[in-house]
Amino acid sequence: MNRLPAPHGGKLIYRVNEEKNIDGMERIEISNDLAHDIENIAYGVFSPLEGFLCREDFENVLYNMRLSNDLPWTIPIVFDLKNMELKEGDEIVLFAKNGMVATFEIEEIYGYDKKEYAEKVFKTTDVQHPGVKKIMEMGSKLAGGKIELVKRGDEEFEEYHLMPHETRILFKEKGWKEIVAFQTRNVPHLGHEYVQKTALTFVDGIFINPIIGKKKKGDFKDEVIIKAYDALIKHYYLKDRAVLSILRTEMRYAGPREAIFHAIMRKNFGCTHFIVGRDHAGVGNYYKPYEAHDIFKEFPDLGITPIFFKSFFYCKKCGHVVNEKICPHENEYHIYYSGTAIRKMIRAGEVPPENMMRKEVAEIVMSYDNPFVD
Amino acid sequence: MTEEKGKYTTVSIPTPLAEKIKKRIEGTGFTSISSYVTYVLRELLASMEEEEKEEVFSKEDEEKIKERLRALGYLD
Ligand SMILES: [Zn+2]
């Protein structure tokens, strides 16, 4: 049997205990978004985390982009205490509208500096930034400690939702040794397809892993992304070479730091390579277009190999999709795949042309009155 | 590579080696011998821990997982 790369920290975390007795414990309702991240912890998507960060780890993540045991980790996974009256040593039940139930053992309660948090993670304290805005709306204390999942939430698209213990078995069954992961929150245009296929040429399989969950206004709806990829894979990929599975977590829009976090999660799914594109996990103009490429230099111990791509575009003279390394022609022959331009076209009711988007993908997008998040 | 905050300890290396490193990192992103040595050691240690070790699941659990994968069309 072939061996996949070890999960981050060496061991796949699995904190699911459906038999756990939770009678008599205090119950606190949390958001579905937070419930998704609890499931991610429980099923090892966030390995080696076993719960929400305690102070030492939190501060290390902020200042050093590592956990206190030196493992790379860039995004704080924290529990906002808001105004809850809880104390260290309590074990409580967390539940969400989607039906998720988990227990949370509060090990430590601690204060933090919001501006530092924002500045370090998002490189800005501008409240226009969605991540900063969220921090500013949080309470003044965080709680750290281990969680245990008692019941999973009931959500749509579960048939497209695999957890790391499943993808690891799937990849082995397929005989894949080298797997490249592709992060997305978009409907695929030809540029995406060429990035994926260029990477796929050198490995055994591609793991297309769209982020599903809270997004910002104007992003594509989850259903549209899933259906569009389903169509693309069905018509243009070999079944034995591509796996589509969703990842339920929110976009943080932390640019370079989030690129590292995205890579770590895919390592936990069993991937060996991770595609990092232009302005990865960026928003507005907070990060330089290739800042997310540079940050990988600081992590020689990440355990997953980044593959950097600059943008692909269509060249009318070459007659196909190219990039700046392979096409010698002038700018006037080039058609750029701008997500913004494509969204504008779709909003205006125009079908994106076939040198931008596969017709099977465009058909799906155009079949919605409004394919975007309001 | 910026200096990290946190706990530190001192490791002794031969002075000529330190001199070599000093030359080696001139004009690179490394700001000190320490940050270079940290980088190299992290890289080396990580490369020795690359493959997954034991299986997490029993044969029975693994069969259940495969059943779900087949039911969803991920496996034939
Ligand atoms: Zn050309």
GROMACS .gro file of C-alpha atoms and ligand atoms in nm:
model
  451
    1MET     CA    1   0.000   0.000   0.000
    2ASN     CA    2   0.134   0.339  -0.090
    3ARG     CA    3   0.196   0.591   0.184
    4LEU     CA    4   0.055   0.940   0.174
    5PRO     CA    5   0.221   1.232   0.349
    6ALA     CA    6   0.166   1.239   0.725
    7PRO     CA    7  -0.103   1.475   0.851
    8HIS     CA    8   0.022   1.802   0.997
    9GLY     CA    9   0.182   1.721   1.331
   10GLY     CA   10   0.216   1.351   1.244
   11LYS     CA   11  -0.124   1.219   1.344
   12LEU     CA   12  -0.474   1.264   1.203
   13ILE     CA   13  -0.694   1.404   1.477
   14TYR     CA   14  -1.023   1.223   1.524
   15ARG     CA   15  -1.237   1.356   1.807
   16VAL     CA   16  -1.578   1.210   1.735
   17ASN     CA   17  -1.768   1.047   2.019
   18GLU     CA   18  -2.132   0.983   1.936
   19GLU     CA   19  -2.183   0.791   2.259
   20LYS     CA   20  -2.074   1.072   2.489
   21ASN     CA   21  -2.313   1.140   2.775
   22ILE     CA   22  -2.396   1.510   2.777
   23ASP     CA   23  -2.686   1.504   3.023
   24GLY     CA   24  -2.687   1.789   3.268
   25MET     CA   25  -2.417   1.993   3.093
   26GLU     CA   26  -2.479   2.360   3.030
   27ARG     CA   27  -2.583   2.417   2.665
   28ILE     CA   28  -2.473   2.712   2.455
   29GLU     CA   29  -2.589   2.791   2.105
   30ILE     CA   30  -2.325   2.883   1.848
   31SER     CA   31  -2.339   2.980   1.479
   32ASN     CA   32  -2.340   2.725   1.198
   33ASP     CA   33  -2.007   2.869   1.081
   34LEU     CA   34  -1.843   2.788   1.411
   35ALA     CA   35  -2.012   2.447   1.412
   36HIS     CA   36  -1.846   2.372   1.076
   37ASP     CA   37  -1.505   2.448   1.221
   38ILE     CA   38  -1.575   2.224   1.520
   39GLU     CA   39  -1.643   1.943   1.273
   40ASN     CA   40  -1.320   2.033   1.096
   41ILE     CA   41  -1.131   2.001   1.423
   42ALA     CA   42  -1.305   1.675   1.513
   43TYR     CA   43  -1.232   1.514   1.176
   44GLY     CA   44  -0.873   1.629   1.155
   45VAL     CA   45  -0.905   1.890   0.879
   46PHE     CA   46  -0.732   2.121   1.127
   47SER     CA   47  -0.486   1.856   1.261
   48PRO     CA   48  -0.302   1.889   1.497
   49LEU     CA   49  -0.561   2.113   1.665
   50GLU     CA   50  -0.783   1.929   1.912
   51GLY     CA   51  -0.987   2.231   2.007
   52PHE     CA   52  -0.975   2.608   2.027
   53LEU     CA   53  -0.639   2.774   2.082
   54CYS     CA   54  -0.521   2.852   2.433
   55ARG     CA   55  -0.322   3.169   2.498
   56GLU     CA   56   0.028   3.038   2.435
   57ASP     CA   57  -0.067   2.891   2.099
   58PHE     CA   58  -0.276   3.195   2.008
   59GLU     CA   59   0.012   3.433   2.071
   60ASN     CA   60   0.260   3.212   1.891
   61VAL     CA   61   0.030   3.198   1.590
   62LEU     CA   62  -0.004   3.576   1.590
   63TYR     CA   63   0.365   3.660   1.626
   64ASN     CA   64   0.549   3.360   1.479
   65MET     CA   65   0.292   3.194   1.252
   66ARG     CA   66   0.353   2.874   1.447
   67LEU     CA   67   0.194   2.682   1.731
   68SER     CA   68   0.385   2.675   2.058
   69ASN     CA   69   0.536   2.340   1.952
   70ASP     CA   70   0.693   2.512   1.646
   71LEU     CA   71   0.453   2.362   1.389
   72PRO     CA   72   0.351   2.607   1.117
   73TRP     CA   73   0.003   2.751   1.181
   74THR     CA   74  -0.110   3.090   1.059
   75ILE     CA   75  -0.480   3.143   1.132
   76PRO     CA   76  -0.604   3.157   1.494
   77ILE     CA   77  -0.891   2.914   1.551
   78VAL     CA   78  -1.052   3.072   1.854
   79PHE     CA   79  -1.368   3.062   2.061
   80ASP     CA   80  -1.511   3.407   2.123
   81LEU     CA   81  -1.655   3.410   2.473
   82LYS     CA   82  -1.878   3.713   2.395
   83ASN     CA   83  -2.064   3.774   2.721
   84MET     CA   84  -2.095   3.413   2.829
   85GLU     CA   85  -2.051   3.349   3.198
   86LEU     CA   86  -1.815   3.056   3.184
   87LYS     CA   87  -1.511   2.962   3.384
   88GLU     CA   88  -1.198   2.756   3.339
   89GLY     CA   89  -1.259   2.389   3.409
   90ASP     CA   90  -1.620   2.393   3.285
   91GLU     CA   91  -1.726   2.138   3.028
   92ILE     CA   92  -2.019   2.262   2.822
   93VAL     CA   93  -2.228   2.154   2.526
   94LEU     CA   94  -2.216   2.361   2.210
   95PHE     CA   95  -2.501   2.323   1.963
   96ALA     CA   96  -2.599   2.493   1.640
   97LYS     CA   97  -2.913   2.540   1.429
   98ASN     CA   98  -2.782   2.286   1.178
   99GLY     CA   99  -2.806   2.016   1.448
  100MET     CA  100  -2.437   1.990   1.537
  101VAL     CA  101  -2.365   1.897   1.898
  102ALA     CA  102  -2.022   1.900   2.059
  103THR     CA  103  -1.863   1.930   2.398
  104PHE     CA  104  -1.606   2.193   2.491
  105GLU     CA  105  -1.372   2.160   2.786
  106ILE     CA  106  -1.271   2.510   2.882
  107GLU     CA  107  -0.906   2.496   2.972
  108GLU     CA  108  -0.820   2.865   2.964
  109ILE     CA  109  -0.995   3.201   2.938
  110TYR     CA  110  -0.781   3.492   2.824
  111GLY     CA  111  -0.790   3.848   2.701
  112TYR     CA  112  -0.632   3.965   2.376
  113ASP     CA  113  -0.552   4.279   2.185
  114LYS     CA  114  -0.791   4.317   1.891
  115LYS     CA  115  -0.571   4.557   1.700
  116GLU     CA  116  -0.272   4.327   1.729
  117TYR     CA  117  -0.486   4.033   1.621
  118ALA     CA  118  -0.609   4.221   1.314
  119GLU     CA  119  -0.273   4.373   1.225
  120LYS     CA  120  -0.084   4.044   1.250
  121VAL     CA  121  -0.334   3.820   1.072
  122PHE     CA  122  -0.482   4.061   0.815
  123LYS     CA  123  -0.198   4.314   0.792
  124THR     CA  124  -0.447   4.593   0.844
  125THR     CA  125  -0.673   4.737   1.112
  126ASP     CA  126  -0.912   4.880   0.854
  127VAL     CA  127  -1.266   4.777   0.954
  128GLN     CA  128  -1.362   4.766   0.586
  129HIS     CA  129  -1.169   4.439   0.575
  130PRO     CA  130  -1.421   4.160   0.649
  131GLY     CA  131  -1.180   3.976   0.881
  132VAL     CA  132  -1.097   4.288   1.080
  133LYS     CA  133  -1.464   4.379   1.104
  134LYS     CA  134  -1.535   4.038   1.254
  135ILE     CA  135  -1.261   4.076   1.517
  136MET     CA  136  -1.387   4.421   1.614
  137GLU     CA  137  -1.734   4.275   1.673
  138MET     CA  138  -1.599   4.001   1.901
  139GLY     CA  139  -1.607   4.003   2.282
  140SER     CA  140  -1.302   4.086   2.491
  141LYS     CA  141  -1.214   3.731   2.594
  142LEU     CA  142  -1.136   3.404   2.422
  143ALA     CA  143  -1.166   3.051   2.554
  144GLY     CA  144  -0.928   2.768   2.469
  145GLY     CA  145  -0.966   2.395   2.518
  146LYS     CA  146  -1.047   2.063   2.355
  147ILE     CA  147  -1.370   1.979   2.178
  148GLU     CA  148  -1.539   1.650   2.105
  149LEU     CA  149  -1.802   1.608   1.835
  150VAL     CA  150  -2.115   1.426   1.947
  151LYS     CA  151  -2.337   1.483   1.645
  152ARG     CA  152  -2.268   1.623   1.301
  153GLY     CA  153  -2.477   1.902   1.158
  154ASP     CA  154  -2.731   1.838   0.889
  155GLU     CA  155  -2.631   2.026   0.576
  156GLU     CA  156  -2.685   2.040   0.204
  157PHE     CA  157  -2.435   1.886  -0.039
  158GLU     CA  158  -2.314   1.624   0.209
  159GLU     CA  159  -2.279   1.389  -0.085
  160TYR     CA  160  -1.989   1.609  -0.197
  161HIS     CA  161  -1.834   1.637   0.146
  162LEU     CA  162  -1.539   1.415   0.234
  163MET     CA  163  -1.331   1.435   0.549
  164PRO     CA  164  -0.956   1.355   0.563
  165HIS     CA  165  -0.999   0.996   0.684
  166GLU     CA  166  -1.213   0.941   0.374
  167THR     CA  167  -0.995   1.117   0.119
  168ARG     CA  168  -0.689   0.934   0.250
  169ILE     CA  169  -0.856   0.600   0.190
  170LEU     CA  170  -0.992   0.720  -0.144
  171PHE     CA  171  -0.651   0.833  -0.269
  172LYS     CA  172  -0.495   0.502  -0.168
  173GLU     CA  173  -0.769   0.303  -0.336
  174LYS     CA  174  -0.711   0.503  -0.652
  175GLY     CA  175  -0.342   0.427  -0.627
  176TRP     CA  176  -0.251   0.796  -0.613
  177LYS     CA  177   0.082   0.882  -0.452
  178GLU     CA  178   0.114   1.243  -0.557
  179ILE     CA  179  -0.194   1.455  -0.534
  180VAL     CA  180  -0.228   1.821  -0.612
  181ALA     CA  181  -0.495   2.022  -0.431
  182PHE     CA  182  -0.681   2.311  -0.585
  183GLN     CA  183  -0.851   2.564  -0.360
  184THR     CA  184  -1.137   2.760  -0.507
  185ARG     CA  185  -1.437   2.976  -0.429
  186ASN     CA  186  -1.526   3.037  -0.790
  187VAL     CA  187  -1.698   2.892  -1.090
  188PRO     CA  188  -1.420   2.759  -1.316
  189HIS     CA  189  -1.316   2.948  -1.627
  190LEU     CA  190  -1.062   2.817  -1.878
  191GLY     CA  191  -0.775   2.976  -1.689
  192HIS     CA  192  -0.854   2.767  -1.381
  193GLU     CA  193  -0.884   2.453  -1.589
  194TYR     CA  194  -0.543   2.507  -1.747
  195VAL     CA  195  -0.378   2.571  -1.413
  196GLN     CA  196  -0.529   2.250  -1.279
  197LYS     CA  197  -0.440   2.043  -1.581
  198THR     CA  198  -0.088   2.176  -1.605
  199ALA     CA  199  -0.030   2.069  -1.245
  200LEU     CA  200  -0.213   1.741  -1.295
  201THR     CA  201   0.018   1.648  -1.583
  202PHE     CA  202   0.299   1.594  -1.331
  203VAL     CA  203   0.112   1.411  -1.053
  204ASP     CA  204  -0.134   1.123  -1.015
  205GLY     CA  205  -0.452   1.308  -0.933
  206ILE     CA  206  -0.614   1.641  -0.858
  207PHE     CA  207  -0.823   1.716  -0.551
  208ILE     CA  208  -1.059   2.003  -0.633
  209ASN     CA  209  -1.171   2.136  -0.300
  210PRO     CA  210  -1.405   2.439  -0.316
  211ILE     CA  211  -1.469   2.627   0.004
  212ILE     CA  212  -1.836   2.624   0.085
  213GLY     CA  213  -1.979   2.843   0.355
  214LYS     CA  214  -1.997   3.205   0.458
  215LYS     CA  215  -1.873   3.426   0.180
  216LYS     CA  216  -1.902   3.785   0.087
  217LYS     CA  217  -2.166   3.954  -0.121
  218GLY     CA  218  -2.109   3.905  -0.494
  219ASP     CA  219  -1.936   3.565  -0.460
  220PHE     CA  220  -2.091   3.271  -0.644
  221LYS     CA  221  -2.350   3.071  -0.451
  222ASP     CA  222  -2.228   2.737  -0.320
  223GLU     CA  223  -2.467   2.536  -0.533
  224VAL     CA  224  -2.353   2.710  -0.851
  225ILE     CA  225  -1.987   2.636  -0.778
  226ILE     CA  226  -2.053   2.268  -0.705
  227LYS     CA  227  -2.272   2.212  -1.010
  228ALA     CA  228  -2.032   2.401  -1.236
  229TYR     CA  229  -1.737   2.187  -1.125
  230ASP     CA  230  -1.942   1.873  -1.154
  231ALA     CA  231  -2.011   1.961  -1.517
  232LEU     CA  232  -1.650   2.054  -1.589
  233ILE     CA  233  -1.517   1.728  -1.444
  234LYS     CA  234  -1.781   1.518  -1.614
  235HIS     CA  235  -1.703   1.659  -1.957
  236TYR     CA  236  -1.334   1.747  -1.944
  237TYR     CA  237  -1.154   1.533  -1.682
  238LEU     CA  238  -1.077   1.165  -1.649
  239LYS     CA  239  -1.280   1.012  -1.369
  240ASP     CA  240  -0.968   0.839  -1.238
  241ARG     CA  241  -0.771   1.162  -1.217
  242ALA     CA  242  -0.999   1.412  -1.044
  243VAL     CA  243  -1.186   1.420  -0.715
  244LEU     CA  244  -1.432   1.695  -0.626
  245SER     CA  245  -1.511   1.746  -0.259
  246ILE     CA  246  -1.624   2.051  -0.069
  247LEU     CA  247  -1.459   2.205   0.235
  248ARG     CA  248  -1.697   2.367   0.478
  249THR     CA  249  -1.520   2.659   0.639
  250GLU     CA  250  -1.543   3.030   0.602
  251MET     CA  251  -1.313   3.239   0.391
  252ARG     CA  252  -1.106   3.460   0.619
  253TYR     CA  253  -0.959   3.678   0.342
  254ALA     CA  254  -0.623   3.675   0.519
  255GLY     CA  255  -0.429   3.654   0.191
  256PRO     CA  256  -0.078   3.509   0.247
  257ARG     CA  257  -0.149   3.367   0.593
  258GLU     CA  258  -0.462   3.202   0.466
  259ALA     CA  259  -0.271   3.048   0.176
  260ILE     CA  260  -0.055   2.863   0.431
  261PHE     CA  261  -0.366   2.759   0.624
  262HIS     CA  262  -0.526   2.634   0.302
  263ALA     CA  263  -0.214   2.431   0.223
  264ILE     CA  264  -0.206   2.274   0.572
  265MET     CA  265  -0.569   2.165   0.545
  266ARG     CA  266  -0.500   1.998   0.209
  267LYS     CA  267  -0.197   1.822   0.356
  268ASN     CA  268  -0.434   1.676   0.612
  269PHE     CA  269  -0.656   1.548   0.332
  270GLY     CA  270  -0.350   1.360   0.205
  271CYS     CA  271  -0.234   1.593  -0.074
  272THR     CA  272   0.134   1.634  -0.160
  273HIS     CA  273   0.108   1.955  -0.364
  274PHE     CA  274  -0.095   2.272  -0.339
  275ILE     CA  275  -0.168   2.524  -0.612
  276VAL     CA  276  -0.122   2.885  -0.511
  277GLY     CA  277  -0.263   3.136  -0.753
  278ARG     CA  278  -0.264   3.509  -0.791
  279ASP     CA  279  -0.394   3.703  -0.489
  280HIS     CA  280  -0.475   3.381  -0.305
  281ALA     CA  281  -0.747   3.437  -0.042
  282GLY     CA  282  -0.716   3.809  -0.093
  283VAL     CA  283  -0.983   4.076  -0.078
  284GLY     CA  284  -0.978   4.433  -0.206
  285ASN     CA  285  -0.622   4.563  -0.238
  286TYR     CA  286  -0.494   4.458   0.103
  287TYR     CA  287  -0.232   4.216  -0.033
  288LYS     CA  288   0.010   4.230  -0.323
  289PRO     CA  289  -0.085   3.993  -0.609
  290TYR     CA  290   0.195   3.746  -0.533
  291GLU     CA  291   0.242   3.803  -0.162
  292ALA     CA  292   0.086   3.462  -0.099
  293HIS     CA  293   0.367   3.307  -0.306
  294ASP     CA  294   0.643   3.472  -0.104
  295ILE     CA  295   0.519   3.362   0.237
  296PHE     CA  296   0.587   2.995   0.158
  297LYS     CA  297   0.961   3.071   0.175
  298GLU     CA  298   0.925   3.105   0.550
  299PHE     CA  299   0.802   2.749   0.591
  300PRO     CA  300   1.059   2.489   0.489
  301ASP     CA  301   0.879   2.248   0.721
  302LEU     CA  302   0.525   2.277   0.583
  303GLY     CA  303   0.514   1.920   0.454
  304ILE     CA  304   0.322   2.004   0.136
  305THR     CA  305   0.481   2.146  -0.178
  306PRO     CA  306   0.337   2.469  -0.313
  307ILE     CA  307   0.304   2.507  -0.689
  308PHE     CA  308   0.297   2.868  -0.793
  309PHE     CA  309   0.107   2.988  -1.093
  310LYS     CA  310   0.083   3.322  -1.254
  311SER     CA  311  -0.228   3.386  -1.457
  312PHE     CA  312  -0.317   3.201  -1.772
  313PHE     CA  313  -0.484   3.382  -2.061
  314TYR     CA  314  -0.612   3.307  -2.407
  315CYS     CA  315  -0.395   3.406  -2.704
  316LYS     CA  316  -0.574   3.453  -3.034
  317LYS     CA  317  -0.250   3.402  -3.225
  318CYS     CA  318  -0.148   3.084  -3.039
  319GLY     CA  319  -0.509   2.974  -3.058
  320HIS     CA  320  -0.516   2.838  -2.706
  321VAL     CA  321  -0.471   2.906  -2.339
  322VAL     CA  322  -0.117   3.016  -2.255
  323ASN     CA  323   0.081   3.204  -1.994
  324GLU     CA  324   0.356   3.462  -2.008
  325LYS     CA  325   0.625   3.194  -2.011
  326ILE     CA  326   0.503   3.023  -2.324
  327CYS     CA  327   0.341   3.284  -2.547
  328PRO     CA  328   0.563   3.531  -2.736
  329HIS     CA  329   0.279   3.745  -2.876
  330GLU     CA  330   0.174   4.100  -2.811
  331ASN     CA  331  -0.086   4.203  -2.560
  332GLU     CA  332  -0.340   4.284  -2.833
  333TYR     CA  333  -0.386   3.911  -2.898
  334HIS     CA  334  -0.457   3.826  -2.537
  335ILE     CA  335  -0.788   3.777  -2.363
  336TYR     CA  336  -0.754   3.783  -1.985
  337TYR     CA  337  -0.970   3.576  -1.756
  338SER     CA  338  -1.080   3.827  -1.505
  339GLY     CA  339  -1.324   3.689  -1.252
  340THR     CA  340  -1.465   4.038  -1.214
  341ALA     CA  341  -1.521   4.078  -1.590
  342ILE     CA  342  -1.687   3.736  -1.612
  343ARG     CA  343  -1.917   3.816  -1.320
  344LYS     CA  344  -2.010   4.145  -1.485
  345MET     CA  345  -2.092   3.964  -1.808
  346ILE     CA  346  -2.311   3.712  -1.628
  347ARG     CA  347  -2.491   3.989  -1.439
  348ALA     CA  348  -2.570   4.157  -1.770
  349GLY     CA  349  -2.719   3.831  -1.898
  350GLU     CA  350  -2.438   3.769  -2.147
  351VAL     CA  351  -2.314   3.413  -2.187
  352PRO     CA  352  -1.933   3.403  -2.140
  353PRO     CA  353  -1.769   3.301  -2.471
  354GLU     CA  354  -1.615   2.957  -2.516
  355ASN     CA  355  -1.260   3.090  -2.510
  356MET     CA  356  -1.334   3.199  -2.153
  357MET     CA  357  -1.568   2.940  -2.010
  358ARG     CA  358  -1.673   2.590  -2.114
  359LYS     CA  359  -2.023   2.595  -2.254
  360GLU     CA  360  -2.140   2.325  -2.010
  361VAL     CA  361  -2.022   2.544  -1.722
  362ALA     CA  362  -2.171   2.860  -1.868
  363GLU     CA  363  -2.504   2.683  -1.916
  364ILE     CA  364  -2.521   2.601  -1.549
  365VAL     CA  365  -2.434   2.951  -1.438
  366MET     CA  366  -2.683   3.106  -1.680
  367SER     CA  367  -2.960   2.874  -1.560
  368TYR     CA  368  -2.980   3.069  -1.234
  369ASP     CA  369  -3.174   3.394  -1.205
  370ASN     CA  370  -2.910   3.509  -0.963
  371PRO     CA  371  -2.601   3.288  -0.921
  372PHE     CA  372  -2.446   3.530  -0.669
  373VAL     CA  373  -2.463   3.574  -0.293
  374ASP     CA  374  -2.683   3.875  -0.207
  375MET     CA  375   1.303   3.601   0.760
  376THR     CA  376   1.212   3.810   1.057
  377GLU     CA  377   1.316   3.730   1.410
  378GLU     CA  378   1.048   3.547   1.600
  379LYS     CA  379   0.912   3.635   1.940
  380GLY     CA  380   0.904   3.368   2.203
  381LYS     CA  381   1.125   3.131   2.394
  382TYR     CA  382   1.485   3.079   2.288
  383THR     CA  383   1.776   2.865   2.380
  384THR     CA  384   2.140   2.887   2.277
  385VAL     CA  385   2.316   2.623   2.069
  386SER     CA  386   2.692   2.631   2.018
  387ILE     CA  387   2.836   2.588   1.673
  388PRO     CA  388   3.203   2.612   1.571
  389THR     CA  389   3.312   2.970   1.502
  390PRO     CA  390   3.441   2.892   1.148
  391LEU     CA  391   3.101   2.745   1.062
  392ALA     CA  392   2.929   3.055   1.196
  393GLU     CA  393   3.160   3.264   0.977
  394LYS     CA  394   3.068   3.058   0.672
  395ILE     CA  395   2.699   3.104   0.745
  396LYS     CA  396   2.751   3.475   0.789
  397LYS     CA  397   2.898   3.493   0.440
  398ARG     CA  398   2.635   3.260   0.300
  399ILE     CA  399   2.344   3.476   0.415
  400GLU     CA  400   2.480   3.807   0.292
  401GLY     CA  401   2.224   3.967   0.062
  402THR     CA  402   1.960   3.703   0.132
  403GLY     CA  403   1.640   3.741   0.332
  404PHE     CA  404   1.805   3.593   0.641
  405THR     CA  405   1.873   3.856   0.903
  406SER     CA  406   2.098   3.651   1.133
  407ILE     CA  407   2.291   3.327   1.172
  408SER     CA  408   2.023   3.213   1.414
  409SER     CA  409   1.737   3.260   1.168
  410TYR     CA  410   1.934   3.068   0.904
  411VAL     CA  411   2.017   2.781   1.136
  412THR     CA  412   1.652   2.767   1.250
  413TYR     CA  413   1.539   2.749   0.889
  414VAL     CA  414   1.779   2.472   0.795
  415LEU     CA  415   1.696   2.264   1.102
  416ARG     CA  416   1.323   2.295   1.049
  417GLU     CA  417   1.364   2.184   0.689
  418LEU     CA  418   1.580   1.890   0.786
  419LEU     CA  419   1.360   1.767   1.070
  420ALA     CA  420   1.042   1.799   0.863
  421SER     CA  421   1.196   1.599   0.579
  422MET     CA  422   1.252   1.311   0.820
  423GLU     CA  423   0.886   1.297   0.927
  424GLU     CA  424   0.720   1.297   0.590
  425GLU     CA  425   0.523   0.977   0.562
  426GLU     CA  426   0.215   0.877   0.753
  427LYS     CA  427   0.273   0.611   1.012
  428GLU     CA  428   0.011   0.371   1.134
  429GLU     CA  429  -0.343   0.343   1.001
  430VAL     CA  430  -0.593   0.522   1.222
  431PHE     CA  431  -0.880   0.289   1.141
  432SER     CA  432  -0.962  -0.073   1.198
  433LYS     CA  433  -1.033  -0.290   0.894
  434GLU     CA  434  -1.401  -0.272   0.985
  435ASP     CA  435  -1.408   0.106   0.991
  436GLU     CA  436  -1.211   0.120   0.671
  437GLU     CA  437  -1.469  -0.099   0.500
  438LYS     CA  438  -1.746   0.137   0.617
  439ILE     CA  439  -1.560   0.433   0.475
  440LYS     CA  440  -1.515   0.254   0.143
  441GLU     CA  441  -1.885   0.174   0.139
  442ARG     CA  442  -1.970   0.544   0.170
  443LEU     CA  443  -1.719   0.630  -0.102
  444ARG     CA  444  -1.878   0.374  -0.332
  445ALA     CA  445  -2.232   0.488  -0.250
  446LEU     CA  446  -2.138   0.846  -0.340
  447GLY     CA  447  -1.973   0.740  -0.664
  448TYR     CA  448  -1.617   0.826  -0.560
  449LEU     CA  449  -1.515   0.462  -0.591
  450ASP     CA  450  -1.640   0.199  -0.833
  451ZN      ZN  451   0.044   3.369  -2.824
   0.00000   0.00000   0.00000
